[in-house]
Amino acid sequence: MAKGRKNGLYAGISDELSALMRTGWADTERTDLEPAEQAPHAARRRAALSARFPGERLVIPSGNLKIRSNDDPYPFRPYSGYVHLTGDQARDGALVLEPRPGGGHDAHCYQLPRDSRDTDEFWTGYTAELWMGRRPTLAEAETLLGLPCRDVRTITADLAGSSGTPTRIVRGVDAALQAALDTDEDRDAELEAALSDLRLVKDAWEIGEMRRAVDSTVRGFTDVVRELSTAVATSERWLEGTFFRRARLEGNDVGYGSICAAGEHATIMHWTRNDGPVRPGELLLLDAGVETGTLYTADVTRTLPISGTFSPVQREVYDAVYAAQEAGMAAVRPGAPYRDFHEAAQRSMAEQLVKWGFIEGPADRAYELGLQRRFTMAGTGHMLGLDVHDCARARTEDYVNGVLEPGMVLTVEPGLYFQPDDLTVPAEFRGIGVRIEDDLLVTEEGHENLSAGLPRSADEVEAWMREFAG
Ligand code: GLY
Ligand code: MN
Ligand code: MN
């Protein structure tokens, strides 16, 4: 009798049960599969990466399950660089680009195959298929991904077999695989930067996914506004759950922890505790994004008067942020330095803060010294895609010191945050936080606001809320 697990209710497995479990299973191999829609796009991305690293082996792991406690794992989310190059979402996998003697690379996707039914592992291991769901066979994965697949359990031996090949791996994704390869940290960082660079410009398929993410997010925001008109919307948690339902129904998940910040919580940039009340007369800052089933996320913020109408001071702040966003969005066009939208929005808010007398002018001086940052706190936006702060490891010269190109998707999200204990502003401003965040696609002509389906100006927001008022 094999031993059972600690504190499990079964003491062990009898030989008879073990034998019973191993037999009587149908062959479920699927032969009707088609390549995933993303497969040819992923192949083009791999070719672009291959051209940047001639003669070198590149290893891009997907990542492993992370255990929360005992036998309870966190939901698995693969490394975005792996998803981008394969279209795959499997855990414990890795893409390997093996240099060909004549130039170019051969790509192999290492995968965890289906569990063997010849041992007890397939029904006793808590991460086994019988507990967590069926995986594709290697043959099925080859069809779906359009690239040769191998058993990941042989990867270390396979790579050791040609250990003279210069190798890079993306670090911090798969500790065991990383430890098995003797690679150089700086050269590995260059690979990670290249993967980020590669995602700066989205291809046509990705832009379609970004549209789907934003469209679902617009529906999620509408769900929340509908709830605001009901008596049940008395807590931030309820609104968080309302958005989450849409994200799970139409996508994979939320792309980041939703910020449902009512009242003075709106002045806290990363308020994800969401455990406060929702009171009439206050503002609700909702920053949330649906992540599609293919793992592309939106990132949208609206700041809404909970009772449906802005107070005069709320509107004054809102209009200042709106003007800054208009100035920022006007700077989003191909060929423009990336920083332009940020600088235009921050300059606009610096001017308003000087007018209010909250920082010392003249506005140019205040802006040069960055004085507005006491109230604007963050940068005005970031690239968006598979990660909410996408391409974060890209080379500085290609990202923040780079130039906008058609196909880039970025957020423009100015905000003003007056802390409840800030004695430098009049009492009626304290505890007000406003952010407006939209997702912009850079086009040949200028830009397209992908999140234009949501109202933005104060008047539009109020009219939208009246539509749903109970
Ligand atoms: N929701 C995170 C951000 O806006 O950057
Ligand atoms: Mn953002
Ligand atoms: Mn956001």
Coordinates of C-alpha atoms and ligand atoms in Angstrom, one line a residue:
M1 CA 0.0 0.0 0.0
A2 CA 1.5 3.4 -1.1
K3 CA 1.6 6.1 1.6
G4 CA -1.0 8.9 1.5
R5 CA -0.4 12.6 1.8
K6 CA 0.0 14.4 5.1
N7 CA -3.4 15.0 6.7
G8 CA -5.1 13.5 3.8
L9 CA -8.2 11.4 4.8
Y10 CA -7.0 8.4 2.9
A11 CA -4.2 6.5 4.5
G12 CA -2.9 5.1 1.2
I13 CA -3.6 3.5 -2.1
S14 CA -4.2 -0.2 -2.3
D15 CA -2.6 -2.2 -5.2
E16 CA -6.1 -3.1 -6.4
L17 CA -7.2 0.6 -6.5
S18 CA -4.0 1.5 -8.3
A19 CA -4.5 -1.2 -10.9
L20 CA -8.2 -0.2 -11.3
M21 CA -7.3 3.5 -11.9
R22 CA -4.7 2.7 -14.6
T23 CA -7.1 0.9 -17.0
G24 CA -10.2 1.6 -18.9
W25 CA -9.5 5.0 -20.4
A26 CA -10.4 5.9 -23.9
D27 CA -8.0 7.4 -26.4
T28 CA -9.0 11.1 -26.5
E29 CA -6.4 12.3 -29.0
R30 CA -7.9 15.1 -31.1
T31 CA -7.2 15.1 -34.8
D32 CA -9.7 17.8 -35.7
L33 CA -7.7 20.7 -34.5
E34 CA -6.7 23.8 -36.6
P35 CA -3.8 26.1 -36.0
A36 CA -4.7 28.9 -33.6
E37 CA -5.5 32.2 -35.3
Q38 CA -2.4 33.7 -33.7
A39 CA 0.0 31.1 -35.0
P40 CA 1.3 32.9 -38.2
H41 CA 1.6 36.2 -36.2
A42 CA 3.7 34.4 -33.5
A43 CA 5.9 32.9 -36.3
R44 CA 6.6 36.4 -37.7
R45 CA 7.5 37.7 -34.2
R46 CA 9.9 34.7 -33.7
A47 CA 11.5 35.5 -37.1
A48 CA 12.1 39.1 -36.0
L49 CA 13.7 37.9 -32.7
S50 CA 15.8 35.4 -34.6
A51 CA 17.3 38.2 -36.7
R52 CA 18.4 40.1 -33.6
F53 CA 20.4 37.2 -32.2
P54 CA 22.2 35.3 -35.0
G55 CA 24.1 32.2 -33.9
E56 CA 22.7 32.2 -30.3
R57 CA 20.3 30.0 -28.5
L58 CA 17.4 31.8 -26.9
V59 CA 15.3 30.2 -24.1
I60 CA 12.0 31.8 -23.2
P61 CA 10.2 30.0 -20.4
S62 CA 6.4 30.2 -19.8
G63 CA 6.7 30.0 -16.0
N64 CA 5.5 27.6 -13.3
L65 CA 2.6 27.3 -10.9
K66 CA 3.1 29.3 -7.7
I67 CA 1.8 27.7 -4.6
R68 CA -0.3 29.8 -2.2
S69 CA -0.3 27.2 0.5
N70 CA 0.1 23.4 0.7
D71 CA -1.6 22.1 -2.4
D72 CA -3.4 25.2 -3.4
P73 CA -1.8 27.1 -6.4
Y74 CA -2.5 30.7 -7.5
P75 CA -4.1 31.0 -10.9
F76 CA -1.4 30.5 -13.5
R77 CA -0.5 33.5 -15.8
P78 CA 2.2 32.7 -18.3
Y79 CA 5.1 35.1 -18.9
S80 CA 4.0 37.6 -21.6
G81 CA 7.1 37.3 -23.7
Y82 CA 6.4 33.5 -24.1
V83 CA 2.7 34.2 -25.0
H84 CA 3.8 36.8 -27.6
L85 CA 6.1 34.4 -29.4
T86 CA 4.0 31.3 -29.2
G87 CA 0.3 32.2 -28.6
D88 CA 0.5 29.5 -26.0
Q89 CA -0.5 29.7 -22.3
A90 CA 0.8 26.5 -20.9
R91 CA 2.7 26.3 -17.7
D92 CA 6.1 24.7 -17.3
G93 CA 6.8 25.2 -21.0
A94 CA 9.6 27.0 -22.8
L95 CA 10.2 28.3 -26.3
V96 CA 13.7 27.5 -27.6
L97 CA 15.2 29.1 -30.6
E98 CA 18.1 27.0 -31.7
P99 CA 20.6 28.6 -34.1
R100 CA 20.9 26.9 -37.5
P101 CA 24.5 26.5 -38.9
G102 CA 23.5 28.3 -42.1
G103 CA 21.8 31.2 -40.2
G104 CA 18.4 31.7 -38.7
H105 CA 16.9 29.6 -35.9
D106 CA 14.8 26.4 -35.5
A107 CA 12.0 27.0 -33.0
H108 CA 10.8 24.3 -30.6
C109 CA 8.2 24.6 -28.0
Y110 CA 8.8 22.5 -24.9
Q111 CA 5.6 21.4 -23.2
L112 CA 4.5 19.3 -20.3
P113 CA 2.8 16.4 -22.1
R114 CA -0.4 14.7 -20.9
D115 CA 0.0 12.7 -17.7
S116 CA 0.9 9.0 -18.1
R117 CA -1.7 6.6 -16.8
D118 CA 1.0 4.1 -16.0
T119 CA 1.7 5.5 -12.6
D120 CA -0.6 6.9 -9.8
E121 CA 0.6 10.4 -10.5
F122 CA -2.2 11.3 -13.0
W123 CA -4.8 11.0 -10.3
T124 CA -3.0 11.7 -7.1
G125 CA -0.7 14.7 -7.9
Y126 CA -2.7 17.8 -7.1
T127 CA -1.5 19.6 -10.2
A128 CA -2.3 16.6 -12.4
E129 CA -4.7 16.8 -15.3
L130 CA -7.4 14.9 -13.5
W131 CA -7.4 17.7 -10.9
M132 CA -6.7 20.7 -13.0
G133 CA -8.0 19.9 -16.5
R134 CA -6.7 18.2 -19.6
R135 CA -3.6 19.4 -21.4
P136 CA -3.0 19.1 -25.1
T137 CA -0.9 16.2 -26.3
L138 CA 2.4 17.2 -27.9
A139 CA 0.9 16.4 -31.3
E140 CA -2.2 18.5 -30.6
A141 CA 0.0 21.4 -29.3
E142 CA 2.1 21.2 -32.5
T143 CA -1.1 21.7 -34.6
L144 CA -2.4 24.5 -32.4
L145 CA 0.8 26.4 -32.2
G146 CA 2.2 25.6 -35.7
L147 CA 5.6 24.7 -34.3
P148 CA 7.3 21.5 -33.3
C149 CA 6.7 20.5 -29.6
R150 CA 8.9 18.4 -27.4
D151 CA 8.6 17.0 -23.9
V152 CA 9.8 19.6 -21.4
R153 CA 11.1 16.9 -19.1
T154 CA 14.0 16.4 -21.6
I155 CA 14.8 20.1 -22.0
T156 CA 17.8 20.2 -19.6
A157 CA 19.4 17.1 -21.2
D158 CA 18.7 18.4 -24.7
L159 CA 20.3 21.8 -24.0
A160 CA 23.3 20.2 -22.2
G161 CA 23.9 18.1 -25.3
S162 CA 25.1 21.2 -27.2
S163 CA 26.4 23.2 -24.3
G164 CA 29.0 25.1 -26.5
T165 CA 26.2 27.1 -28.1
P166 CA 26.0 30.6 -26.6
T167 CA 22.7 30.7 -24.7
R168 CA 20.5 33.4 -23.3
I169 CA 17.5 32.8 -21.1
V170 CA 14.8 35.2 -19.8
R171 CA 15.6 35.3 -16.0
G172 CA 13.1 35.3 -13.2
V173 CA 10.5 33.1 -15.0
D174 CA 11.5 29.5 -14.3
A175 CA 14.0 29.2 -11.5
A176 CA 14.9 25.5 -12.2
L177 CA 15.6 26.0 -15.9
Q178 CA 17.5 29.2 -15.2
A179 CA 19.7 27.3 -12.7
A180 CA 20.4 24.5 -15.2
L181 CA 21.8 26.9 -17.8
D182 CA 25.1 28.7 -17.3
T183 CA 24.3 32.0 -18.8
D184 CA 25.4 35.6 -18.3
E185 CA 23.1 37.9 -16.4
D186 CA 23.8 41.0 -18.6
R187 CA 23.4 39.2 -21.8
D188 CA 20.1 37.6 -20.5
A189 CA 18.9 41.1 -19.7
E190 CA 19.5 42.1 -23.3
L191 CA 17.2 39.3 -24.4
E192 CA 14.5 40.4 -22.1
A193 CA 14.9 44.0 -23.4
A194 CA 14.6 42.7 -27.0
L195 CA 11.4 40.9 -26.1
S196 CA 10.0 44.1 -24.7
D197 CA 11.1 46.1 -27.7
L198 CA 9.5 43.6 -30.0
R199 CA 6.1 44.3 -28.4
L200 CA 6.2 48.1 -28.7
V201 CA 4.5 48.0 -32.1
K202 CA 1.4 45.8 -32.2
D203 CA 0.6 43.8 -35.3
A204 CA -2.9 43.8 -36.8
W205 CA -4.0 40.7 -34.9
E206 CA -2.9 42.2 -31.6
I207 CA -4.7 45.5 -32.3
G208 CA -7.9 43.4 -32.8
E209 CA -7.3 41.9 -29.4
M210 CA -6.8 45.3 -27.8
R211 CA -10.1 46.4 -29.3
R212 CA -11.8 43.4 -27.8
A213 CA -10.2 44.1 -24.4
V214 CA -11.3 47.7 -24.5
D215 CA -14.8 46.9 -25.7
S216 CA -15.3 44.4 -22.8
T217 CA -14.0 47.0 -20.5
V218 CA -16.5 49.6 -21.7
R219 CA -19.3 47.0 -21.0
G220 CA -17.8 46.5 -17.5
F221 CA -17.8 50.2 -16.8
T222 CA -21.4 50.3 -17.9
D223 CA -22.3 47.5 -15.5
V224 CA -20.8 49.5 -12.7
V225 CA -22.7 52.6 -13.6
R226 CA -25.9 50.6 -13.7
E227 CA -25.2 49.3 -10.2
L228 CA -24.5 52.8 -8.9
S229 CA -28.1 53.6 -9.6
T230 CA -29.2 50.8 -7.3
A231 CA -29.4 50.6 -3.5
V232 CA -26.9 47.7 -3.4
A233 CA -24.0 49.7 -4.6
T234 CA -22.9 50.9 -1.2
S235 CA -19.4 49.4 -1.1
E236 CA -16.3 49.5 -3.3
R237 CA -16.2 45.7 -3.1
W238 CA -19.5 45.4 -4.7
L239 CA -18.4 47.5 -7.6
E240 CA -15.1 45.6 -7.9
G241 CA -17.1 42.4 -8.1
T242 CA -19.4 43.8 -10.7
F243 CA -16.5 44.7 -13.0
F244 CA -14.8 41.3 -12.3
R245 CA -17.9 39.4 -13.4
R246 CA -17.7 41.1 -16.8
A247 CA -14.0 40.3 -17.0
R248 CA -14.4 36.7 -16.2
L249 CA -17.5 36.3 -18.5
E250 CA -15.9 37.8 -21.6
G251 CA -12.2 37.5 -20.9
N252 CA -9.6 35.6 -18.9
D253 CA -9.5 38.0 -15.9
V254 CA -8.9 41.6 -15.0
G255 CA -5.6 42.7 -16.4
Y256 CA -4.5 44.2 -13.0
G257 CA -6.1 44.7 -9.6
S258 CA -9.1 47.0 -10.1
I259 CA -9.0 50.3 -8.4
C260 CA -12.5 51.1 -7.0
A261 CA -11.8 54.2 -5.1
A262 CA -14.7 56.2 -3.6
G263 CA -14.3 59.5 -1.8
E264 CA -10.8 60.2 -0.5
H265 CA -9.6 56.8 -1.6
A266 CA -9.4 58.3 -5.1
T267 CA -6.3 60.2 -3.9
I268 CA -4.5 56.8 -3.4
M269 CA -2.9 55.8 -6.7
H270 CA -3.0 52.1 -6.1
W271 CA -6.1 51.7 -4.0
T272 CA -6.9 48.1 -4.6
R273 CA -8.1 47.2 -1.0
N274 CA -11.5 48.5 -2.2
D275 CA -13.1 48.0 1.2
G276 CA -14.7 51.4 1.6
P277 CA -18.2 52.7 1.4
V278 CA -19.7 54.4 -1.7
R279 CA -21.5 57.5 -0.6
P280 CA -23.7 59.9 -2.6
G281 CA -22.0 63.3 -3.1
E282 CA -18.5 61.8 -3.4
L283 CA -16.6 60.8 -6.5
L284 CA -15.8 57.2 -7.6
L285 CA -12.5 56.7 -9.4
L286 CA -12.8 53.4 -11.2
D287 CA -9.5 52.2 -12.9
A288 CA -10.1 48.7 -14.4
G289 CA -9.4 46.6 -17.5
V290 CA -10.6 43.4 -18.9
E291 CA -7.9 40.9 -20.0
T292 CA -9.0 38.9 -23.0
G293 CA -8.8 35.1 -23.3
T294 CA -5.6 35.7 -25.3
L295 CA -4.2 37.8 -22.4
Y296 CA -4.3 41.4 -23.9
T297 CA -5.5 44.0 -21.4
A298 CA -7.3 47.3 -21.4
D299 CA -6.5 50.0 -18.8
V300 CA -9.2 52.6 -18.4
T301 CA -10.2 55.1 -15.7
R302 CA -13.3 57.2 -15.3
T303 CA -14.1 59.4 -12.3
L304 CA -17.8 59.5 -11.7
P305 CA -20.0 61.6 -9.4
I306 CA -21.7 58.9 -7.4
S307 CA -25.0 60.8 -7.2
G308 CA -24.9 61.6 -10.9
T309 CA -23.9 65.3 -10.7
F310 CA -20.5 66.9 -10.0
S311 CA -20.3 69.5 -7.2
P312 CA -18.8 72.8 -8.4
V313 CA -15.4 72.0 -6.9
Q314 CA -15.4 68.4 -8.2
R315 CA -16.2 69.7 -11.6
E316 CA -13.4 72.3 -11.4
V317 CA -10.9 69.6 -10.7
Y318 CA -12.4 67.3 -13.3
D319 CA -12.3 70.0 -16.0
A320 CA -8.6 70.6 -15.2
V321 CA -7.8 66.9 -15.7
Y322 CA -9.9 66.8 -18.8
A323 CA -8.0 69.8 -20.3
A324 CA -4.7 68.1 -19.5
Q325 CA -5.9 64.9 -21.1
E326 CA -7.0 66.8 -24.2
A327 CA -3.5 68.4 -24.4
G328 CA -1.8 65.0 -23.9
M329 CA -3.9 63.2 -26.5
A330 CA -3.3 66.0 -29.1
A331 CA 0.4 65.1 -28.9
V332 CA -0.1 61.4 -29.8
R333 CA 0.8 61.0 -33.4
P334 CA 3.4 59.1 -35.4
G335 CA 6.8 60.7 -35.4
A336 CA 6.2 62.6 -32.2
P337 CA 8.6 62.0 -29.3
Y338 CA 7.0 59.6 -26.9
R339 CA 7.5 62.1 -24.0
D340 CA 5.4 64.8 -25.7
F341 CA 2.0 63.7 -24.5
H342 CA 3.3 63.4 -20.9
E343 CA 4.9 66.9 -21.1
A344 CA 1.8 68.5 -22.6
A345 CA -0.5 67.1 -20.0
Q346 CA 1.8 67.9 -17.1
R347 CA 2.4 71.5 -18.3
S348 CA -1.4 72.0 -18.6
M349 CA -1.9 70.8 -15.0
A350 CA 1.1 72.9 -13.8
E351 CA -0.5 76.0 -15.3
Q352 CA -3.9 75.3 -13.6
L353 CA -2.2 74.6 -10.2
V354 CA -0.4 78.0 -10.5
K355 CA -3.7 79.7 -11.4
W356 CA -5.3 78.1 -8.3
G357 CA -2.3 79.3 -6.3
F358 CA -1.4 75.8 -5.1
I359 CA 2.1 76.0 -6.4
E360 CA 4.3 79.0 -7.0
G361 CA 4.5 80.4 -10.6
P362 CA 5.3 81.3 -13.1
A363 CA 4.0 78.1 -14.7
D364 CA 7.1 77.5 -16.8
R365 CA 9.3 77.6 -13.7
A366 CA 6.9 75.4 -11.7
Y367 CA 6.9 72.9 -14.6
E368 CA 10.7 72.9 -15.0
L369 CA 11.0 72.2 -11.3
G370 CA 8.3 69.6 -11.4
L371 CA 6.3 71.2 -8.6
Q372 CA 3.0 70.0 -10.1
R373 CA 4.1 66.5 -9.1
R374 CA 2.9 67.0 -5.5
F375 CA -0.6 66.7 -7.0
T376 CA -0.1 64.8 -10.3
M377 CA 2.0 62.1 -8.7
A378 CA 2.6 59.8 -11.6
G379 CA 3.7 59.8 -15.2
T380 CA 0.9 60.5 -17.7
G381 CA 0.8 57.1 -19.3
H382 CA 2.5 53.9 -20.5
M383 CA 2.5 51.3 -23.2
L384 CA -0.3 48.8 -23.0
G385 CA -0.7 45.3 -24.4
L386 CA -0.1 41.8 -22.9
D387 CA 1.0 43.6 -19.7
V388 CA -0.8 46.6 -18.3
H389 CA 2.6 48.4 -18.1
D390 CA 3.7 46.7 -21.3
C391 CA 7.2 46.6 -22.7
A392 CA 8.5 47.8 -19.4
R393 CA 12.0 46.3 -20.0
A394 CA 12.4 47.9 -23.4
R395 CA 15.6 49.9 -24.0
T396 CA 15.1 53.5 -22.8
E397 CA 16.1 54.9 -26.3
D398 CA 13.3 52.8 -27.9
Y399 CA 10.6 53.6 -25.3
V400 CA 10.5 56.8 -23.2
N401 CA 13.2 58.4 -25.3
G402 CA 11.8 57.0 -28.5
V403 CA 9.3 58.2 -31.1
L404 CA 5.7 57.1 -31.6
E405 CA 5.0 54.7 -34.4
P406 CA 1.8 53.5 -35.9
G407 CA 0.7 50.3 -34.1
M408 CA 1.8 51.5 -30.7
V409 CA -0.9 51.4 -28.0
L410 CA -0.5 53.6 -24.9
T411 CA -2.6 55.1 -22.1
V412 CA -3.0 58.8 -21.6
E413 CA -4.0 59.2 -17.9
P414 CA -3.5 62.5 -16.2
G415 CA -4.8 63.0 -12.7
L416 CA -4.9 65.4 -9.9
Y417 CA -4.9 64.1 -6.3
F418 CA -5.5 66.3 -3.3
Q419 CA -4.7 64.4 -0.2
P420 CA -7.2 64.7 2.7
D421 CA -4.5 66.0 5.0
D422 CA -2.9 68.5 2.5
L423 CA -2.8 71.8 4.2
T424 CA -1.5 73.6 1.1
V425 CA -4.9 73.5 -0.7
P426 CA -8.3 74.9 0.4
A427 CA -10.3 72.5 2.5
E428 CA -12.9 72.0 -0.2
F429 CA -10.2 70.4 -2.5
R430 CA -9.0 68.0 0.1
G431 CA -9.9 64.4 -0.5
I432 CA -10.7 64.9 -4.2
G433 CA -8.9 62.6 -6.7
V434 CA -9.6 62.6 -10.4
R435 CA -8.0 60.6 -13.2
I436 CA -9.2 60.1 -16.7
E437 CA -7.5 57.3 -18.6
D438 CA -7.9 56.3 -22.2
D439 CA -6.2 53.7 -24.5
L440 CA -4.9 55.2 -27.7
L441 CA -3.7 53.4 -30.8
V442 CA -1.2 55.4 -32.8
T443 CA -2.3 55.4 -36.5
E444 CA -0.7 56.6 -39.7
E445 CA -2.7 59.9 -39.4
G446 CA -2.6 60.5 -35.7
H447 CA -4.3 58.3 -33.2
E448 CA -7.6 56.5 -32.5
N449 CA -9.0 56.5 -29.0
L450 CA -9.9 52.8 -28.5
S451 CA -11.9 53.7 -25.3
A452 CA -14.0 56.4 -26.9
G453 CA -17.1 54.3 -26.2
L454 CA -17.0 55.8 -22.7
P455 CA -18.0 59.4 -22.0
R456 CA -15.1 61.7 -21.1
S457 CA -16.2 65.3 -20.5
A458 CA -18.0 66.2 -17.3
D459 CA -21.2 66.9 -19.2
E460 CA -21.0 63.6 -21.1
V461 CA -20.3 61.7 -17.9
E462 CA -23.4 63.3 -16.2
A463 CA -25.6 62.5 -19.2
W464 CA -24.4 58.9 -19.2
M465 CA -25.2 58.5 -15.6
R466 CA -28.6 60.0 -16.0
E467 CA -29.4 57.2 -18.5
F468 CA -29.0 54.7 -15.8
A469 CA -30.4 56.6 -12.8
G470 CA -33.0 54.6 -10.9
Ligands
GLY1 N1 -4.1 50.8 -13.6 C1 -2.7 51.0 -13.6 C2 -2.4 52.2 -14.4 O1 -3.2 52.9 -14.7 O2 -1.3 52.3 -14.8
MN2 MN -2.5 53.1 -16.8
MN3 MN -5.2 52.5 -15.0

